[in-house]
Amino acid sequence: MRPRQIAQWIVAILAFALPPFVAQAAVDADTVARLEAQLAAQQSMIEQQQQMLQSMSDQLDALKAAQVADVGVADESEPDPGETAPPDIGQFKVNYYGHLQTDSIYDFKRVDPAYESTLRPSNIPTQSGTFGDDGRFIQSVKQTQVGFKGELPTNFGTVKSWFEFDLFDTGGGGGTDFNFRHGWVEVGGLGFGQTNSNFMDISIFPNVVDWWGPSGMIFNRNPQVRYTWFMDSSHFAVALEKPNGSFNTGIFGEISPEFGDAAQANTPLPDLTMHYRSEHDWGHLQLAGVLRQLEFETKGTPGNEPDEEELGWGLNLTGSFKLFARDQIKFGLVHGEGIASFFNDGGTNLAPDDFKAKAVPHTGVTLYYDRYWNDSLSSSFGFSVNDADTQNQQSAGEFDRGTYASTNLLYTPNSAMLFGVEFLFGEHEDVAGRTGRDYRAQFTMKHRFGGSTGY
């Protein structure tokens, strides 16, 4: 085929193939033109809206400036009466906790029935048969406990609150009744309500399942007002506490029951308590002190009303030493005059001596070792003594010395359950030198519960 013919064939083929592509190119050009027109319209609308927004913003600024010019500078600390003040509190959070507990006790001797669900040396009789024959089985749910701890953020700081009770009747009735333990509020360093005395150190209480615990340690929950100064690893606290006066008329009450009825203790001033506590990697130390005014008076005897005053005081040194793992040695040493009502068990603040009311000296010792064998098995063993320096004219049956000792084995398969067996010994010596002893075994089952919520 000649070149001229080849060229004619190429022209013919192009004549049939090019029209579709040319048509498609024309369509694409129309689409681009239409989109460009739409985009230009949208940009114009946006520019108009921006101008309107700017105009409205300028008008609002002008109105605000005119309002300030009319009323002057507002006092932000005093909102208008018609306004609602902004809230000054945050969300109230509550943690609740407690346990259900059953104690099964075999008492080899006998104690005062009002306190038979626990071991108090002062309630062990020093004369055989006072409360019946030896040997008694006791079952109790009195240690069942419920508590609530709350936190409320405010403009003054976080307000912390604490409410706790159990079912152990401490009024001597022996029943299963509401027993108020803690009702306490703290904000910053200020605290008020009822809680552990500022003179005591609850952290030396051993890991025992008996409710009362060591007789020779300071243990008293008191209504009080307290202020605490917090430092890096220590604190210092001062409190005014409800005074607890007590007076035993001794032999004079035996000679004259009328005098025994008329004589009473008086507490005209609150107790002043203070303590300093220092925390360390190896444990802690705390030194506490108390000053109190104790008075003796008689009532209903016009013209013959003896009235005497005594200064009560005490020092309480406590602490703990950490050993390997979670093990701890806990100790307490306390001495003072007229401070029996602060002790966990036994004694009187005032007693007759040489025809005068004297503050009775007391010395207390507590030493316990909390041992953790593994994650689920633990033991606690030790002893405690409360020794009073009795006065010459106290009656023969009054408290002189109380000794408490215990050992146990506790099994906690998980954080919610505890099973334990505990062996306890108590001894009570009275003013006449007579001694009563008690031995008991206690099996305890406890279920713990807890949770949190917010409002």
Short mmCIF file of C-alpha atoms in Angstrom, two decimals:
data_model
loop_
_atom_site.label_atom_id
_atom_site.label_comp_id
_atom_site.label_asym_id
_atom_site.label_seq_id
_atom_site.Cartn_x
_atom_site.Cartn_y
_atom_site.Cartn_z
CA MET A 1 0.00 0.00 0.00
CA ARG A 2 1.23 3.38 -0.93
CA PRO A 3 1.87 6.12 1.67
CA ARG A 4 -0.86 8.25 0.24
CA GLN A 5 -3.38 5.47 0.81
CA ILE A 6 -2.13 4.85 4.40
CA ALA A 7 -2.68 8.51 5.24
CA GLN A 8 -6.20 8.42 3.86
CA TRP A 9 -7.01 5.37 6.08
CA ILE A 10 -5.67 7.14 9.22
CA VAL A 11 -7.79 10.22 8.51
CA ALA A 12 -10.88 8.05 8.12
CA ILE A 13 -10.28 6.19 11.41
CA LEU A 14 -9.78 9.48 13.33
CA ALA A 15 -12.96 10.85 11.83
CA PHE A 16 -14.95 8.01 13.45
CA ALA A 17 -13.05 7.91 16.83
CA LEU A 18 -12.68 11.58 17.88
CA PRO A 19 -16.31 12.75 18.24
CA PRO A 20 -17.05 10.84 21.57
CA PHE A 21 -13.91 12.21 23.25
CA VAL A 22 -14.64 15.72 22.07
CA ALA A 23 -18.18 15.45 23.42
CA GLN A 24 -16.94 14.21 26.82
CA ALA A 25 -14.50 17.12 27.10
CA ALA A 26 -17.35 19.54 26.44
CA VAL A 27 -19.42 17.98 29.29
CA ASP A 28 -16.50 18.22 31.78
CA ALA A 29 -16.03 21.88 30.96
CA ASP A 30 -19.71 22.59 31.72
CA THR A 31 -19.46 20.79 35.11
CA VAL A 32 -16.38 22.76 36.16
CA ALA A 33 -18.04 26.02 35.22
CA ARG A 34 -21.17 25.14 37.26
CA LEU A 35 -19.15 24.14 40.40
CA GLU A 36 -17.08 27.30 40.20
CA ALA A 37 -20.27 29.35 40.13
CA GLN A 38 -21.68 27.49 43.19
CA LEU A 39 -18.42 27.93 45.11
CA ALA A 40 -18.37 31.65 44.37
CA ALA A 41 -21.97 31.94 45.64
CA GLN A 42 -21.14 30.08 48.91
CA GLN A 43 -18.07 32.24 49.51
CA SER A 44 -20.19 35.33 49.05
CA MET A 45 -22.74 34.05 51.59
CA ILE A 46 -19.97 33.25 54.13
CA GLU A 47 -18.51 36.73 53.75
CA GLN A 48 -21.96 38.25 54.39
CA GLN A 49 -22.46 36.06 57.52
CA GLN A 50 -19.03 37.05 58.86
CA GLN A 51 -19.89 40.70 58.41
CA MET A 52 -23.20 40.16 60.25
CA LEU A 53 -21.43 38.37 63.15
CA GLN A 54 -18.87 41.13 63.44
CA SER A 55 -21.63 43.73 63.47
CA MET A 56 -23.51 41.86 66.24
CA SER A 57 -20.30 41.51 68.30
CA ASP A 58 -19.63 45.24 68.01
CA GLN A 59 -23.20 46.04 69.13
CA LEU A 60 -22.88 43.66 72.15
CA ASP A 61 -19.58 45.24 73.26
CA ALA A 62 -21.18 48.67 73.01
CA LEU A 63 -24.14 47.59 75.17
CA LYS A 64 -21.80 46.13 77.84
CA ALA A 65 -19.74 49.30 77.92
CA ALA A 66 -22.89 51.40 78.35
CA GLN A 67 -24.10 49.12 81.21
CA VAL A 68 -20.81 49.47 83.12
CA ALA A 69 -20.92 53.22 82.66
CA ASP A 70 -24.41 53.32 84.20
CA VAL A 71 -23.86 51.11 87.30
CA GLY A 72 -20.14 51.49 87.97
CA VAL A 73 -17.87 48.57 89.02
CA ALA A 74 -19.92 45.68 90.44
CA ASP A 75 -18.97 43.99 93.74
CA GLU A 76 -18.62 40.35 92.68
CA SER A 77 -18.69 39.17 96.30
CA GLU A 78 -22.29 40.33 96.71
CA PRO A 79 -24.57 39.15 93.87
CA ASP A 80 -27.86 40.91 93.22
CA PRO A 81 -30.74 39.70 95.42
CA GLY A 82 -32.51 38.38 92.35
CA GLU A 83 -29.51 36.34 91.24
CA THR A 84 -28.76 32.78 92.28
CA ALA A 85 -25.33 32.58 93.94
CA PRO A 86 -22.95 30.09 92.35
CA PRO A 87 -22.67 26.83 94.28
CA ASP A 88 -19.76 26.62 96.77
CA ILE A 89 -19.85 22.86 97.31
CA GLY A 90 -18.88 19.90 95.20
CA GLN A 91 -20.11 16.32 95.04
CA PHE A 92 -20.67 14.55 98.36
CA LYS A 93 -18.93 11.17 98.40
CA VAL A 94 -19.69 8.46 100.95
CA ASN A 95 -17.80 5.28 101.73
CA TYR A 96 -19.77 2.77 103.76
CA TYR A 97 -18.29 -0.24 105.52
CA GLY A 98 -18.96 -2.73 108.27
CA HIS A 99 -19.00 -6.36 109.25
CA LEU A 100 -21.34 -9.03 110.50
CA GLN A 101 -19.70 -10.98 113.30
CA THR A 102 -20.57 -13.95 115.47
CA ASP A 103 -18.51 -14.82 118.55
CA SER A 104 -18.80 -18.27 120.13
CA ILE A 105 -17.13 -18.26 123.56
CA TYR A 106 -16.49 -20.87 126.20
CA ASP A 107 -15.71 -19.25 129.56
CA PHE A 108 -13.92 -21.67 131.89
CA LYS A 109 -14.75 -19.42 134.87
CA ARG A 110 -17.52 -16.79 135.30
CA VAL A 111 -17.60 -13.01 134.95
CA ASP A 112 -20.20 -10.29 135.44
CA PRO A 113 -23.07 -11.25 133.08
CA ALA A 114 -23.35 -7.65 131.88
CA TYR A 115 -19.97 -8.02 130.15
CA GLU A 116 -19.70 -11.76 129.55
CA SER A 117 -19.37 -11.31 125.75
CA THR A 118 -15.89 -9.88 126.25
CA LEU A 119 -13.09 -10.18 128.79
CA ARG A 120 -12.71 -7.29 131.25
CA PRO A 121 -10.37 -8.11 134.16
CA SER A 122 -12.23 -5.69 136.45
CA ASN A 123 -15.37 -7.83 136.02
CA ILE A 124 -13.70 -11.05 137.12
CA PRO A 125 -14.90 -11.82 140.67
CA THR A 126 -12.23 -12.15 143.37
CA GLN A 127 -14.51 -14.40 145.40
CA SER A 128 -15.48 -17.77 143.94
CA GLY A 129 -19.13 -18.29 143.02
CA THR A 130 -20.09 -14.63 142.91
CA PHE A 131 -21.80 -15.07 139.53
CA GLY A 132 -22.47 -18.81 139.68
CA ASP A 133 -20.62 -22.05 138.99
CA ASP A 134 -17.62 -22.15 136.68
CA GLY A 135 -18.09 -22.86 132.99
CA ARG A 136 -20.43 -21.06 130.60
CA PHE A 137 -21.03 -21.02 126.82
CA ILE A 138 -21.74 -17.59 125.29
CA GLN A 139 -22.75 -16.66 121.76
CA SER A 140 -22.92 -13.06 120.62
CA VAL A 141 -23.37 -10.84 117.55
CA LYS A 142 -22.63 -7.65 119.51
CA GLN A 143 -19.49 -6.85 117.53
CA THR A 144 -21.51 -6.37 114.33
CA GLN A 145 -20.61 -2.90 113.09
CA VAL A 146 -21.61 -0.32 110.47
CA GLY A 147 -19.88 2.93 109.55
CA PHE A 148 -19.93 5.77 107.01
CA LYS A 149 -17.15 8.16 105.98
CA GLY A 150 -17.99 11.15 103.82
CA GLU A 151 -16.12 13.84 101.90
CA LEU A 152 -17.60 17.14 100.71
CA PRO A 153 -15.45 19.69 98.81
CA THR A 154 -16.27 23.29 99.83
CA ASN A 155 -14.73 26.75 99.60
CA PHE A 156 -13.28 26.17 103.09
CA GLY A 157 -11.62 22.88 102.12
CA THR A 158 -12.79 19.28 102.11
CA VAL A 159 -15.21 18.51 104.93
CA LYS A 160 -14.64 14.96 106.20
CA SER A 161 -17.30 13.21 108.29
CA TRP A 162 -17.43 9.91 110.14
CA PHE A 163 -20.32 8.02 111.71
CA GLU A 164 -19.94 4.55 113.21
CA PHE A 165 -21.80 2.28 115.60
CA ASP A 166 -21.88 -1.32 116.79
CA LEU A 167 -24.30 -3.40 118.86
CA PHE A 168 -22.27 -3.78 122.05
CA ASP A 169 -24.22 -2.39 124.98
CA THR A 170 -21.66 -0.60 127.20
CA GLY A 171 -24.25 0.59 129.70
CA GLY A 172 -24.05 -2.62 131.69
CA GLY A 173 -27.35 -4.04 130.47
CA GLY A 174 -25.71 -6.93 128.68
CA GLY A 175 -28.03 -6.69 125.67
CA THR A 176 -27.56 -6.22 121.95
CA ASP A 177 -28.15 -2.47 121.68
CA PHE A 178 -27.00 0.47 119.58
CA ASN A 179 -23.55 1.66 120.75
CA PHE A 180 -22.45 5.01 119.35
CA ARG A 181 -18.72 4.91 118.55
CA HIS A 182 -17.83 7.84 116.27
CA GLY A 183 -19.65 10.97 115.13
CA TRP A 184 -16.88 13.22 113.86
CA VAL A 185 -16.36 16.12 111.44
CA GLU A 186 -13.05 17.55 110.19
CA VAL A 187 -12.28 20.51 107.96
CA GLY A 188 -8.62 21.43 107.67
CA GLY A 189 -7.09 21.15 111.14
CA LEU A 190 -10.39 21.61 113.00
CA GLY A 191 -12.30 18.59 114.27
CA PHE A 192 -15.40 18.27 116.46
CA GLY A 193 -17.81 15.59 117.67
CA GLN A 194 -17.07 12.26 119.33
CA THR A 195 -14.11 10.07 118.48
CA ASN A 196 -11.02 8.50 120.06
CA SER A 197 -9.56 10.63 122.82
CA ASN A 198 -6.67 12.86 121.84
CA PHE A 199 -4.82 11.25 124.77
CA MET A 200 -4.94 7.75 123.23
CA ASP A 201 -3.19 6.00 120.33
CA ILE A 202 -5.59 3.62 118.57
CA SER A 203 -2.80 2.32 116.30
CA ILE A 204 -1.29 0.24 119.14
CA PHE A 205 -4.52 -1.76 119.53
CA PRO A 206 -3.46 -5.33 118.67
CA ASN A 207 -4.99 -7.57 116.02
CA VAL A 208 -7.30 -9.38 118.45
CA VAL A 209 -10.92 -10.48 118.01
CA ASP A 210 -11.97 -9.91 121.63
CA TRP A 211 -14.02 -6.70 121.76
CA TRP A 212 -12.58 -4.99 124.86
CA GLY A 213 -8.87 -5.55 124.40
CA PRO A 214 -5.85 -4.69 126.59
CA SER A 215 -6.72 -3.38 130.06
CA GLY A 216 -3.58 -1.26 130.50
CA MET A 217 -3.82 0.91 127.39
CA ILE A 218 -5.53 4.29 127.16
CA PHE A 219 -8.81 3.80 125.33
CA ASN A 220 -11.67 6.25 125.59
CA ARG A 221 -14.01 7.75 122.98
CA ASN A 222 -14.93 11.28 124.01
CA PRO A 223 -16.93 14.27 122.78
CA GLN A 224 -14.32 16.92 122.03
CA VAL A 225 -13.16 19.88 119.98
CA ARG A 226 -9.69 19.41 118.51
CA TYR A 227 -7.21 21.33 116.39
CA THR A 228 -4.31 19.64 114.60
CA TRP A 229 -1.21 21.18 113.05
CA PHE A 230 0.08 18.93 110.25
CA MET A 231 3.77 18.75 109.30
CA ASP A 232 5.68 16.65 106.77
CA SER A 233 5.75 13.35 108.67
CA SER A 234 4.32 14.40 112.02
CA HIS A 235 1.51 16.36 113.65
CA PHE A 236 0.62 18.08 116.91
CA ALA A 237 -2.95 18.13 118.25
CA VAL A 238 -4.68 19.92 121.15
CA ALA A 239 -8.22 19.18 122.33
CA LEU A 240 -10.78 20.11 124.96
CA GLU A 241 -12.63 16.94 125.93
CA LYS A 242 -15.66 15.98 127.98
CA PRO A 243 -14.43 15.25 131.53
CA ASN A 244 -15.21 11.88 133.06
CA GLY A 245 -15.18 12.14 136.82
CA SER A 246 -15.42 9.21 139.23
CA PHE A 247 -15.19 8.96 143.02
CA ASN A 248 -15.39 5.90 145.24
CA THR A 249 -16.39 6.62 148.84
CA GLY A 250 -14.44 3.62 150.10
CA ILE A 251 -14.92 2.52 153.67
CA PHE A 252 -16.92 5.68 154.43
CA GLY A 253 -19.62 4.58 152.03
CA GLU A 254 -19.76 1.22 153.79
CA ILE A 255 -20.02 2.85 157.22
CA SER A 256 -22.61 5.41 156.10
CA PRO A 257 -24.71 4.52 153.04
CA GLU A 258 -26.22 8.01 153.27
CA PHE A 259 -22.77 9.52 152.76
CA GLY A 260 -22.19 7.15 149.85
CA ASP A 261 -25.37 8.39 148.19
CA ALA A 262 -24.55 12.06 148.82
CA ALA A 263 -20.89 11.99 147.73
CA GLN A 264 -20.14 12.53 144.06
CA ALA A 265 -17.45 13.64 141.67
CA ASN A 266 -17.68 17.01 139.95
CA THR A 267 -15.90 18.15 136.79
CA PRO A 268 -16.19 21.93 136.34
CA LEU A 269 -13.71 22.21 133.45
CA PRO A 270 -13.03 20.26 130.25
CA ASP A 271 -10.01 18.00 130.08
CA LEU A 272 -7.06 19.47 128.20
CA THR A 273 -5.34 16.85 126.06
CA MET A 274 -2.52 17.05 123.56
CA HIS A 275 -0.24 14.75 121.62
CA TYR A 276 2.71 14.83 119.22
CA ARG A 277 3.07 12.00 116.70
CA SER A 278 6.00 11.26 114.41
CA GLU A 279 5.83 8.74 111.54
CA HIS A 280 8.88 6.90 110.20
CA ASP A 281 9.74 4.08 107.82
CA TRP A 282 10.42 1.86 110.83
CA GLY A 283 7.17 2.70 112.64
CA HIS A 284 5.92 5.60 114.78
CA LEU A 285 6.20 7.28 118.17
CA GLN A 286 3.56 9.31 119.99
CA LEU A 287 3.70 11.23 123.26
CA ALA A 288 0.42 12.42 124.74
CA GLY A 289 -0.51 14.36 127.88
CA VAL A 290 -3.63 15.34 129.82
CA LEU A 291 -4.46 17.91 132.50
CA ARG A 292 -7.79 17.82 134.32
CA GLN A 293 -9.49 19.28 137.37
CA LEU A 294 -11.19 16.74 139.65
CA GLU A 295 -13.54 17.68 142.46
CA PHE A 296 -15.35 15.86 145.24
CA GLU A 297 -18.57 17.23 146.72
CA THR A 298 -21.57 16.12 148.75
CA LYS A 299 -25.14 16.99 147.90
CA GLY A 300 -28.23 17.49 150.02
CA THR A 301 -26.38 18.41 153.24
CA PRO A 302 -26.88 22.15 153.87
CA GLY A 303 -24.20 23.64 156.10
CA ASN A 304 -22.01 20.54 155.76
CA GLU A 305 -20.80 20.29 152.19
CA PRO A 306 -17.14 19.23 152.00
CA ASP A 307 -15.63 20.28 148.70
CA GLU A 308 -12.13 19.32 147.55
CA GLU A 309 -10.11 19.74 144.37
CA GLU A 310 -7.34 17.62 142.89
CA LEU A 311 -5.18 18.05 139.79
CA GLY A 312 -5.26 15.09 137.45
CA TRP A 313 -2.47 14.57 134.96
CA GLY A 314 -0.97 11.87 132.77
CA LEU A 315 1.66 11.04 130.15
CA ASN A 316 1.20 8.34 127.53
CA LEU A 317 4.13 7.11 125.41
CA THR A 318 3.16 4.76 122.59
CA GLY A 319 4.68 3.44 119.41
CA SER A 320 5.23 0.64 116.93
CA PHE A 321 8.21 -1.01 115.28
CA LYS A 322 7.92 -2.62 111.86
CA LEU A 323 9.77 -5.86 111.39
CA PHE A 324 9.88 -7.99 108.23
CA ALA A 325 6.87 -8.02 105.91
CA ARG A 326 3.78 -6.73 107.81
CA ASP A 327 4.88 -7.74 111.32
CA GLN A 328 4.76 -5.13 114.06
CA ILE A 329 5.63 -4.77 117.73
CA LYS A 330 3.21 -2.41 119.49
CA PHE A 331 3.78 -0.88 122.91
CA GLY A 332 2.35 1.61 125.35
CA LEU A 333 3.53 3.02 128.67
CA VAL A 334 1.28 5.39 130.60
CA HIS A 335 1.41 6.92 134.07
CA GLY A 336 -0.54 9.61 135.85
CA GLU A 337 -2.87 10.55 138.69
CA GLY A 338 -6.63 10.75 138.47
CA ILE A 339 -6.74 9.32 134.91
CA ALA A 340 -8.47 5.96 135.53
CA SER A 341 -11.42 6.91 133.31
CA PHE A 342 -9.04 7.07 130.33
CA PHE A 343 -7.88 3.48 130.84
CA ASN A 344 -9.47 0.68 128.89
CA ASP A 345 -10.46 -1.05 132.12
CA GLY A 346 -10.42 -0.63 135.87
CA GLY A 347 -9.95 1.91 138.65
CA THR A 348 -11.31 5.22 139.92
CA ASN A 349 -10.09 8.81 139.54
CA LEU A 350 -10.61 9.90 143.16
CA ALA A 351 -10.55 7.84 146.34
CA PRO A 352 -10.42 8.64 150.11
CA ASP A 353 -7.03 8.82 151.80
CA ASP A 354 -6.48 10.32 155.25
CA PHE A 355 -10.04 11.66 155.17
CA LYS A 356 -9.42 13.52 151.93
CA ALA A 357 -10.20 12.80 148.30
CA LYS A 358 -6.97 12.02 146.48
CA ALA A 359 -6.22 11.47 142.80
CA VAL A 360 -5.34 7.78 142.43
CA PRO A 361 -2.04 7.04 140.65
CA HIS A 362 -2.21 4.53 137.78
CA THR A 363 0.47 2.90 135.63
CA GLY A 364 -0.32 1.00 132.43
CA VAL A 365 1.82 -1.24 130.23
CA THR A 366 0.88 -2.81 126.88
CA LEU A 367 3.09 -4.99 124.71
CA TYR A 368 1.88 -6.99 121.67
CA TYR A 369 3.35 -8.63 118.60
CA ASP A 370 1.24 -8.86 115.43
CA ARG A 371 2.65 -11.70 113.31
CA TYR A 372 1.66 -12.42 109.69
CA TRP A 373 2.60 -15.98 108.73
CA ASN A 374 1.49 -15.51 105.13
CA ASP A 375 -1.16 -13.64 103.13
CA SER A 376 -4.04 -15.45 104.85
CA LEU A 377 -2.76 -16.54 108.30
CA SER A 378 -1.86 -14.19 111.15
CA SER A 379 -1.49 -14.17 114.92
CA SER A 380 -1.32 -11.62 117.71
CA PHE A 381 0.02 -12.32 121.18
CA GLY A 382 0.96 -10.17 124.15
CA PHE A 383 -0.18 -8.78 127.49
CA SER A 384 -1.32 -5.61 129.23
CA VAL A 385 -1.45 -4.46 132.88
CA ASN A 386 -3.27 -1.62 134.66
CA ASP A 387 -1.81 -1.16 138.15
CA ALA A 388 -3.34 1.32 140.60
CA ASP A 389 -1.64 2.74 143.70
CA THR A 390 -4.64 2.25 145.98
CA GLN A 391 -5.43 4.68 148.80
CA ASN A 392 -5.60 3.85 152.52
CA GLN A 393 -9.36 4.18 152.92
CA GLN A 394 -10.57 2.41 149.78
CA SER A 395 -12.90 -0.51 150.39
CA ALA A 396 -11.60 -4.08 150.19
CA GLY A 397 -13.41 -5.08 146.98
CA GLU A 398 -12.26 -2.16 144.82
CA PHE A 399 -9.97 -2.53 141.82
CA ASP A 400 -6.23 -2.64 142.41
CA ARG A 401 -4.67 -4.41 139.43
CA GLY A 402 -5.89 -5.90 136.15
CA THR A 403 -3.90 -8.17 133.83
CA TYR A 404 -4.93 -9.16 130.30
CA ALA A 405 -3.17 -11.58 127.93
CA SER A 406 -4.16 -13.27 124.68
CA THR A 407 -2.99 -15.23 121.67
CA ASN A 408 -4.83 -16.18 118.48
CA LEU A 409 -4.71 -17.65 115.00
CA LEU A 410 -6.73 -15.83 112.33
CA TYR A 411 -7.53 -17.06 108.82
CA THR A 412 -8.61 -14.60 106.12
CA PRO A 413 -9.21 -16.53 102.87
CA ASN A 414 -10.17 -13.25 101.19
CA SER A 415 -10.75 -9.63 102.13
CA ALA A 416 -14.42 -10.27 102.93
CA MET A 417 -14.11 -13.19 105.37
CA LEU A 418 -12.32 -13.94 108.62
CA PHE A 419 -12.27 -17.03 110.83
CA GLY A 420 -10.33 -17.01 114.06
CA VAL A 421 -9.71 -18.77 117.34
CA GLU A 422 -8.41 -16.85 120.34
CA PHE A 423 -7.36 -17.84 123.86
CA LEU A 424 -7.58 -15.23 126.62
CA PHE A 425 -6.45 -14.88 130.20
CA GLY A 426 -7.53 -12.26 132.72
CA GLU A 427 -6.66 -11.57 136.33
CA HIS A 428 -8.19 -9.15 138.78
CA GLU A 429 -6.63 -8.24 142.12
CA ASP A 430 -8.63 -6.14 144.59
CA VAL A 431 -7.56 -3.79 147.37
CA ALA A 432 -7.70 -6.59 149.94
CA GLY A 433 -5.19 -8.61 147.89
CA ARG A 434 -7.67 -11.25 146.74
CA THR A 435 -7.23 -12.53 143.20
CA GLY A 436 -9.68 -13.80 140.60
CA ARG A 437 -8.68 -15.38 137.29
CA ASP A 438 -10.52 -16.27 134.11
CA TYR A 439 -9.65 -18.38 131.07
CA ARG A 440 -11.68 -18.47 127.88
CA ALA A 441 -11.60 -19.63 124.27
CA GLN A 442 -13.32 -17.66 121.51
CA PHE A 443 -14.15 -18.70 117.96
CA THR A 444 -15.05 -15.80 115.65
CA MET A 445 -16.59 -15.65 112.18
CA LYS A 446 -16.71 -12.28 110.42
CA HIS A 447 -17.98 -11.07 107.05
CA ARG A 448 -16.79 -7.64 105.93
CA PHE A 449 -18.59 -5.45 103.41
CA GLY A 450 -18.24 -1.98 101.98
CA GLY A 451 -18.65 0.31 99.01
CA SER A 452 -18.96 3.93 97.96
CA THR A 453 -21.44 6.32 96.38
CA GLY A 454 -21.76 10.00 95.54
CA TYR A 455 -24.50 12.66 95.53
#
